[in-house]
Short mmCIF file of C-alpha atoms in Angstrom, two decimals:
data_model
loop_
_atom_site.label_atom_id
_atom_site.label_comp_id
_atom_site.label_asym_id
_atom_site.label_seq_id
_atom_site.Cartn_x
_atom_site.Cartn_y
_atom_site.Cartn_z
CA UNK K 13 -104.68 36.34 -17.94
CA UNK K 14 -105.18 36.09 -14.38
CA UNK K 15 -103.68 32.11 -13.87
CA UNK K 16 -105.17 29.39 -11.71
CA UNK K 17 -102.67 26.84 -12.14
CA UNK K 18 -101.89 25.28 -8.65
CA UNK K 19 -98.12 24.96 -9.19
CA UNK K 20 -98.34 22.16 -5.67
CA UNK K 21 -100.64 19.83 -7.90
CA UNK K 22 -98.41 17.96 -10.36
CA UNK K 23 -101.89 17.69 -12.69
CA UNK K 24 -102.69 21.16 -12.06
CA UNK K 25 -103.13 22.13 -15.73
CA UNK K 26 -105.97 19.66 -16.47
CA UNK K 27 -109.21 21.44 -17.12
CA UNK K 28 -111.93 21.84 -14.31
CA UNK K 29 -113.17 18.58 -13.24
CA UNK K 30 -116.31 18.81 -14.42
CA UNK K 31 -115.10 18.42 -18.43
CA UNK K 32 -113.03 15.10 -17.13
CA UNK K 33 -114.76 11.58 -16.79
CA UNK K 34 -116.98 11.91 -19.60
CA UNK K 35 -118.60 15.47 -18.74
CA UNK K 36 -117.53 17.14 -21.86
CA UNK K 37 -117.68 16.14 -25.74
CA UNK K 38 -115.65 17.89 -28.46
CA UNK K 39 -117.70 19.62 -31.35
CA UNK K 40 -115.22 18.14 -33.99
CA UNK K 41 -113.61 14.45 -34.07
CA UNK K 42 -112.06 14.63 -36.68
CA UNK K 43 -108.75 16.24 -37.39
CA UNK K 44 -109.24 17.50 -40.83
CA UNK K 45 -112.70 18.90 -40.16
CA UNK K 46 -111.36 20.80 -36.98
CA UNK K 47 -108.61 22.08 -39.21
CA UNK K 48 -110.79 23.34 -41.60
CA UNK K 49 -113.15 25.00 -38.71
CA UNK K 50 -110.04 26.77 -37.57
CA UNK K 51 -108.94 28.23 -40.87
CA UNK K 52 -112.68 29.15 -40.97
CA UNK K 53 -112.83 31.10 -37.59
CA UNK K 54 -109.07 32.81 -37.99
CA UNK K 55 -110.20 34.02 -41.38
CA UNK K 56 -113.32 35.53 -40.56
CA UNK K 57 -112.04 36.96 -37.34
CA UNK K 58 -109.33 39.14 -39.43
CA UNK K 59 -112.04 40.10 -41.95
CA UNK K 60 -113.99 41.57 -39.78
CA UNK K 61 -111.05 43.25 -37.48
CA UNK K 62 -110.12 44.84 -40.67
CA UNK K 63 -113.23 46.00 -41.55
CA UNK K 64 -114.47 47.19 -38.04
CA UNK K 65 -111.16 48.78 -36.92
CA UNK K 66 -109.74 50.17 -40.33
CA UNK K 67 -106.46 47.66 -40.47
CA UNK K 68 -104.47 46.50 -43.03
CA UNK K 69 -102.74 43.46 -42.70
CA UNK K 70 -99.20 43.37 -42.71
CA UNK K 71 -95.88 40.87 -42.61
CA UNK K 72 -94.16 40.42 -39.02
CA UNK K 73 -90.82 39.37 -37.87
CA UNK K 74 -90.27 36.33 -36.38
CA UNK K 75 -86.91 37.25 -34.31
CA UNK K 76 -85.61 41.14 -32.71
CA UNK K 77 -82.15 42.19 -31.56
CA UNK K 78 -82.15 42.28 -27.95
CA UNK K 79 -80.61 45.52 -28.33
CA UNK K 80 -83.16 47.68 -30.41
CA UNK K 81 -85.83 47.24 -27.24
CA UNK K 82 -88.31 46.01 -29.58
CA UNK K 83 -89.13 43.21 -27.80
CA UNK K 84 -92.30 43.10 -25.24
CA UNK K 85 -91.05 42.75 -22.08
CA UNK K 86 -94.48 41.79 -20.61
CA UNK K 87 -93.86 41.69 -16.38
CA UNK K 88 -90.23 42.03 -17.22
CA UNK K 89 -89.25 38.28 -15.70
CA UNK K 90 -89.69 36.47 -18.39
CA UNK K 91 -86.91 34.95 -20.34
CA UNK K 92 -87.08 35.18 -24.40
CA UNK K 93 -85.86 32.30 -26.75
CA UNK K 94 -82.91 33.45 -27.49
CA UNK K 95 -80.33 32.27 -30.24
CA UNK K 96 -77.00 33.68 -31.83
CA UNK K 97 -76.14 33.63 -35.65
CA UNK K 98 -73.62 31.14 -36.51
CA UNK K 99 -71.33 33.52 -38.28
CA UNK K 100 -72.05 36.75 -35.72
CA UNK K 101 -71.45 35.03 -32.45
CA UNK K 102 -72.20 37.85 -29.87
CA UNK K 103 -75.18 38.90 -31.41
CA UNK K 104 -78.53 38.22 -29.45
CA UNK K 105 -81.83 37.72 -31.13
CA UNK K 106 -84.71 37.20 -29.51
CA UNK K 107 -88.29 35.53 -30.23
CA UNK K 108 -90.28 38.03 -29.38
CA UNK K 109 -93.27 37.66 -26.82
CA UNK K 110 -95.80 39.82 -28.66
CA UNK K 111 -95.51 42.74 -31.53
CA UNK K 112 -96.28 45.43 -28.88
CA UNK K 113 -93.43 47.70 -29.32
CA UNK K 114 -92.82 46.62 -33.00
CA UNK K 115 -96.06 47.30 -34.35
CA UNK K 116 -96.00 51.36 -33.26
CA UNK K 117 -92.51 51.39 -35.38
CA UNK K 118 -94.39 49.49 -38.02
CA UNK K 119 -96.86 52.33 -38.24
CA UNK K 120 -94.21 54.90 -38.47
CA UNK K 121 -92.40 52.62 -41.11
CA UNK K 122 -95.20 52.14 -43.30
CA UNK K 123 -96.39 55.77 -42.85
CA UNK K 124 -99.69 54.94 -41.84
CA UNK K 125 -101.82 57.85 -41.07
CA UNK K 126 -104.00 58.48 -37.91
CA UNK K 127 -107.48 56.96 -38.07
CA UNK K 128 -105.66 53.63 -39.72
CA UNK K 129 -103.94 50.75 -38.58
CA UNK K 130 -102.14 47.44 -39.01
CA UNK K 131 -102.91 43.83 -38.04
CA UNK K 132 -100.48 40.85 -38.34
CA UNK K 133 -100.67 37.06 -37.58
CA UNK K 134 -98.03 36.79 -35.01
CA UNK K 135 -96.27 33.69 -33.82
CA UNK K 136 -94.09 33.40 -30.67
CA UNK K 137 -92.80 31.58 -27.87
CA UNK K 138 -93.11 32.67 -24.10
CA UNK K 139 -91.05 29.88 -22.01
CA UNK K 140 -92.14 31.20 -18.75
CA UNK K 141 -95.94 30.94 -19.62
CA UNK K 142 -97.89 28.39 -17.55
CA UNK K 143 -98.61 25.46 -19.29
CA UNK K 144 -102.21 24.26 -18.70
CA UNK K 145 -105.88 24.23 -20.51
CA UNK K 146 -105.92 27.80 -21.45
CA UNK K 147 -102.06 28.81 -22.02
CA UNK K 148 -99.31 27.32 -23.80
CA UNK K 149 -95.70 27.88 -24.53
CA UNK K 150 -96.88 29.05 -28.02
CA UNK K 151 -98.22 32.15 -28.98
CA UNK K 152 -100.24 33.01 -31.68
CA UNK K 153 -102.42 36.37 -32.25
CA UNK K 154 -103.73 38.98 -34.17
CA UNK K 155 -101.32 42.03 -33.19
CA UNK K 156 -102.82 44.92 -34.10
CA UNK K 157 -101.83 48.72 -33.79
CA UNK K 158 -103.75 51.93 -34.92
CA UNK K 159 -102.34 55.36 -35.26
CA UNK K 160 -104.72 57.99 -33.29
CA UNK K 161 -104.03 61.50 -32.98
CA UNK K 162 -102.79 63.11 -29.26
CA UNK K 163 -106.57 64.11 -28.46
CA UNK K 164 -107.62 60.64 -28.50
CA UNK K 165 -105.68 59.53 -25.72
CA UNK K 166 -109.04 59.21 -23.52
CA UNK K 167 -111.23 56.89 -22.14
CA UNK K 168 -114.12 57.13 -24.83
CA UNK K 169 -111.90 56.50 -27.80
CA UNK K 170 -110.69 53.38 -25.89
CA UNK K 171 -114.32 52.23 -25.47
CA UNK K 172 -115.27 52.72 -28.95
CA UNK K 173 -112.50 51.01 -30.03
CA UNK K 174 -113.03 48.08 -27.65
CA UNK K 175 -116.65 48.00 -29.09
CA UNK K 176 -115.56 48.03 -32.75
CA UNK K 177 -113.63 44.70 -31.91
CA UNK K 178 -115.87 42.95 -29.54
CA UNK K 179 -118.45 43.47 -32.62
CA UNK K 180 -115.80 41.80 -34.59
CA UNK K 181 -115.80 38.46 -32.51
CA UNK K 182 -119.72 38.49 -31.85
CA UNK K 183 -120.20 38.62 -35.67
CA UNK K 184 -117.66 35.95 -35.96
CA UNK K 185 -119.16 33.72 -33.38
CA UNK K 186 -122.37 33.89 -35.55
CA UNK K 187 -120.69 32.79 -38.35
CA UNK K 188 -118.98 30.27 -36.59
CA UNK K 189 -122.08 29.03 -34.64
CA UNK K 190 -124.29 29.22 -37.76
CA UNK K 191 -122.11 26.92 -40.34
CA UNK K 192 -121.00 24.16 -37.62
CA UNK K 193 -124.54 23.94 -35.81
CA UNK K 194 -123.01 25.60 -32.51
CA UNK K 195 -125.26 27.20 -30.10
CA UNK K 196 -124.12 31.34 -29.79
CA UNK K 197 -123.67 32.66 -26.10
CA UNK K 198 -122.23 36.24 -26.69
CA UNK K 199 -124.12 38.56 -26.03
CA UNK K 200 -124.68 41.94 -28.46
CA UNK K 201 -123.60 44.28 -25.68
CA UNK K 202 -120.47 44.63 -24.08
CA UNK K 203 -120.15 45.42 -20.42
CA UNK K 204 -117.59 47.78 -19.29
CA UNK K 205 -115.69 47.80 -15.56
CA UNK K 206 -112.87 48.98 -13.84
CA UNK K 207 -110.57 47.18 -11.62
CA UNK K 208 -110.69 50.39 -8.98
CA UNK K 209 -114.59 49.34 -8.41
CA UNK K 210 -114.12 46.06 -8.44
CA UNK K 211 -111.45 46.06 -5.99
CA UNK K 212 -113.77 48.37 -3.71
CA UNK K 213 -116.40 45.88 -4.11
CA UNK K 214 -114.42 42.89 -3.55
CA UNK K 215 -111.80 43.93 -0.97
CA UNK K 216 -110.65 40.20 -0.40
CA UNK K 217 -111.23 38.56 -3.63
CA UNK K 218 -108.33 37.47 -5.85
CA UNK K 219 -107.63 38.64 -9.53
CA UNK K 220 -109.50 35.48 -10.99
CA UNK K 221 -112.17 35.63 -8.68
CA UNK K 222 -113.24 39.13 -9.68
CA UNK K 223 -113.28 38.21 -13.26
CA UNK K 224 -115.35 35.36 -12.63
CA UNK K 225 -117.97 37.41 -10.68
CA UNK K 226 -117.94 39.69 -13.52
CA UNK K 227 -118.05 37.86 -16.40
CA UNK K 228 -120.59 34.97 -14.95
CA UNK K 229 -122.87 37.86 -14.39
CA UNK K 230 -122.15 40.10 -18.02
CA UNK K 231 -120.80 37.25 -20.17
CA UNK K 232 -118.51 39.74 -22.06
CA UNK K 233 -116.76 42.17 -20.02
CA UNK K 234 -114.09 44.61 -20.86
CA UNK K 235 -111.94 45.50 -17.47
CA UNK K 236 -110.43 48.13 -17.50
CA UNK K 237 -107.03 49.26 -15.55
CA UNK K 238 -104.39 46.79 -15.82
CA UNK K 239 -101.55 47.46 -14.44
CA UNK K 240 -99.64 49.94 -11.89
CA UNK K 241 -100.22 49.44 -7.82
CA UNK K 242 -102.57 49.74 -5.07
CA UNK K 243 -101.53 51.89 -2.33
CA UNK K 244 -100.49 48.76 -0.19
CA UNK K 245 -98.17 48.15 -3.09
CA UNK K 246 -99.33 45.45 -4.23
CA UNK K 247 -100.89 44.93 -8.19
CA UNK K 248 -103.91 46.94 -9.31
CA UNK K 249 -105.19 43.52 -10.89
CA UNK K 250 -102.43 42.24 -13.07
CA UNK K 251 -98.75 43.20 -14.41
CA UNK K 252 -97.94 44.98 -17.46
CA UNK K 253 -94.69 46.46 -18.91
CA UNK K 254 -94.16 50.01 -18.49
CA UNK K 255 -93.43 50.97 -22.28
CA UNK K 256 -96.45 50.14 -24.18
CA UNK K 257 -99.78 50.40 -22.17
CA UNK K 258 -100.60 53.53 -20.34
CA UNK K 259 -101.71 52.28 -16.86
CA UNK K 260 -101.14 55.55 -14.90
CA UNK K 261 -103.12 58.26 -16.76
CA UNK K 262 -106.22 59.22 -14.30
CA UNK K 263 -109.31 58.98 -15.88
CA UNK K 264 -112.57 61.07 -15.05
CA UNK K 265 -113.92 58.09 -13.13
CA UNK K 266 -111.11 58.71 -10.56
CA UNK K 267 -109.18 55.45 -11.59
CA UNK K 268 -106.23 55.00 -13.51
CA UNK K 269 -105.31 53.62 -16.63
CA UNK K 270 -105.97 54.01 -20.11
CA UNK K 271 -106.10 49.80 -21.13
CA UNK K 272 -107.97 46.68 -20.23
CA UNK K 273 -108.72 43.10 -21.06
CA UNK K 274 -111.66 41.87 -22.81
CA UNK K 275 -113.01 38.69 -20.79
CA UNK K 276 -115.45 36.18 -21.61
CA UNK K 277 -117.54 33.98 -19.69
CA UNK K 278 -116.68 30.36 -21.19
CA UNK K 279 -119.69 28.08 -21.26
CA UNK K 280 -117.56 24.77 -21.12
CA UNK K 281 -115.00 25.97 -18.53
CA UNK K 282 -117.71 27.92 -16.65
CA UNK K 283 -115.12 30.50 -15.76
CA UNK K 284 -113.83 33.82 -17.22
CA UNK K 285 -111.57 33.44 -20.13
CA UNK K 286 -109.73 36.32 -21.54
CA UNK K 287 -109.19 36.78 -25.12
CA UNK K 288 -107.41 40.00 -25.44
CA UNK K 289 -105.51 42.54 -24.22
CA UNK K 290 -105.33 46.12 -25.57
CA UNK K 291 -105.01 49.80 -24.51
CA UNK K 292 -103.87 53.29 -25.11
CA UNK K 293 -100.11 53.16 -25.62
CA UNK K 294 -97.70 55.66 -23.75
CA UNK K 295 -97.16 59.12 -24.44
CA UNK K 296 -92.96 60.57 -23.71
CA UNK K 297 -94.17 61.76 -20.95
CA UNK K 298 -96.25 58.90 -19.41
CA UNK K 299 -93.40 56.54 -20.65
CA UNK K 300 -90.61 58.30 -18.51
CA UNK K 301 -92.97 58.29 -15.26
CA UNK K 302 -93.66 54.32 -15.84
CA UNK K 303 -90.06 53.40 -16.60
CA UNK K 304 -88.99 55.51 -13.51
CA UNK K 305 -92.04 53.43 -11.13
CA UNK K 306 -90.53 50.42 -12.42
CA UNK K 307 -86.95 50.87 -12.18
CA UNK K 308 -85.98 50.26 -15.78
CA UNK K 309 -84.87 53.97 -16.80
CA UNK K 310 -81.79 52.18 -18.73
CA UNK K 311 -84.69 51.08 -21.34
CA UNK K 312 -84.35 54.69 -22.31
CA UNK K 313 -81.09 53.92 -24.16
CA UNK K 314 -82.75 51.62 -26.53
CA UNK K 315 -83.47 52.35 -30.05
CA UNK K 316 -86.91 52.17 -29.93
CA UNK K 317 -87.47 54.10 -26.80
CA UNK K 318 -85.33 57.12 -28.26
CA UNK K 319 -87.46 56.88 -30.91
CA UNK K 320 -90.62 57.16 -28.67
CA UNK K 321 -89.00 59.88 -26.58
CA UNK K 322 -87.94 61.97 -29.62
CA UNK K 323 -91.46 61.83 -31.30
CA UNK K 324 -90.52 60.00 -34.04
CA UNK K 325 -93.10 57.00 -33.08
CA UNK K 326 -96.74 58.02 -33.61
CA UNK K 327 -99.25 57.93 -30.76
CA UNK K 328 -101.10 54.55 -31.05
CA UNK K 329 -103.99 52.27 -29.70
CA UNK K 330 -103.53 48.60 -29.72
CA UNK K 331 -103.62 45.13 -28.51
CA UNK K 332 -103.49 41.44 -28.94
CA UNK K 333 -106.14 39.04 -29.70
CA UNK K 334 -105.13 35.18 -29.07
CA UNK K 335 -105.94 32.96 -31.74
CA UNK K 336 -105.86 29.75 -30.30
CA UNK K 337 -107.44 31.21 -27.18
CA UNK K 338 -110.28 32.66 -29.28
CA UNK K 339 -110.70 29.12 -31.57
CA UNK K 340 -110.77 27.46 -28.21
CA UNK K 341 -114.05 29.58 -27.16
CA UNK K 342 -115.72 29.75 -30.50
CA UNK K 343 -115.37 25.75 -31.06
CA UNK K 344 -116.11 25.17 -27.33
CA UNK K 345 -112.80 23.22 -26.65
CA UNK K 346 -112.05 22.35 -23.09
CA UNK K 347 -108.56 22.56 -23.58
CA UNK K 348 -106.22 24.84 -25.69
CA UNK K 349 -104.13 21.74 -27.03
CA UNK K 350 -107.21 21.00 -29.08
CA UNK K 351 -106.80 23.67 -31.53
CA UNK K 352 -103.12 24.37 -31.28
CA UNK K 353 -100.34 22.05 -31.78
CA UNK K 354 -98.24 22.65 -28.46
CA UNK K 355 -96.69 20.76 -25.97
CA UNK K 356 -98.23 19.82 -22.20
CA UNK K 357 -97.40 17.96 -19.09
CA UNK K 358 -97.06 14.39 -20.57
CA UNK K 359 -98.66 13.06 -17.55
CA UNK K 360 -101.97 15.25 -17.96
CA UNK K 361 -101.51 14.45 -21.92
CA UNK K 362 -102.40 10.59 -21.06
CA UNK K 363 -105.11 11.26 -19.27
CA UNK K 364 -106.84 13.27 -21.59
CA UNK K 365 -106.26 10.74 -24.06
CA UNK K 366 -107.97 8.06 -22.07
CA UNK K 367 -110.83 10.52 -21.61
CA UNK K 368 -111.21 10.63 -25.45
CA UNK K 369 -109.68 14.43 -25.26
CA UNK K 370 -107.56 14.71 -28.36
CA UNK K 371 -104.92 17.34 -28.69
CA UNK K 372 -103.50 18.33 -31.93
CA UNK K 373 -99.78 17.08 -33.50
CA UNK K 374 -97.19 16.64 -31.03
CA UNK K 375 -99.15 17.64 -28.34
CA UNK K 376 -100.81 14.41 -28.19
CA UNK K 377 -97.24 12.46 -27.51
CA UNK K 378 -95.37 12.21 -24.35
CA UNK K 379 -92.14 12.22 -26.47
CA UNK K 380 -91.14 12.68 -30.05
CA UNK K 381 -93.39 9.78 -31.74
CA UNK K 382 -90.64 9.28 -34.44
CA UNK K 383 -88.03 8.59 -31.62
CA UNK K 384 -86.53 5.01 -31.44
CA UNK K 385 -87.29 3.22 -28.11
CA UNK K 386 -84.35 1.94 -26.23
#
């Protein structure tokens, strides 16, 4: 998600100014009722996803070994939360950033046939993520992956899958709004746009500005082509790791990449709001090219990469749908901490509390509430 956090501002993680000083009223003030609503949102969305995309729920790992190469490397610079088992010094275990690679292996492990997929209730940690009103250190998402045929690696299949996912989200919003008396906002039809076209139309705009232009106009957009470089060597829109999404394959429209982000216009925050990142995954040929472009050819020696290169792993499409991010949107919350137990800038927490904006759990404290004062 293109970020708006101003690192030079000590309070840069606060919601937009129009949400402060009484400009925002939460849908729920009772915490237990909020928790019931969160459960309803997640259960409804998961059920809709399973039906629309033909997915089966499976369990997921909380950690993987570093040597396996199963962790999602995101942009390649983030530090994973790592630990060593007490009795096995030298063994490095990592909390995954996402299950982008693990899911593809899981399709092979479970013997899932083409046309069917899996979905997991993923929980992870991202200690290098921005901490603001839409980002936290804790990641919860519906990580999904679907086995596809080789001939399905094309833009039409990507769009058809995106439409099925958007329909699940649209139906979920309809159910949530009906149950809790919230005004529905999502349009029935999703708009598709490409990063290549938006760069041509708005060459001086930032990635976030381009997203805002699109989303304010269309309300719901799938932004195609994330990752890779422009001719000047700068990111085309945002970063992607080289070993899950395919961001180099040329499309019939002349652009590159068989992946994208699902973006919504958030009526509370009045800005674009990323719900999901997804795409058709690399095949052996694309993996080798993208590893070379990113200068990480050593990854070919990892277990996961060897399994992909020798044809053991199937061709797939997959992505992640942020659970807390979706709940923040559906329940019209101005801060992700209202719908998720997390940790946030203590100075910002105090400002939010004074403004009547309640964060869940320990997120509302600037220290351990059980700690004895000195």
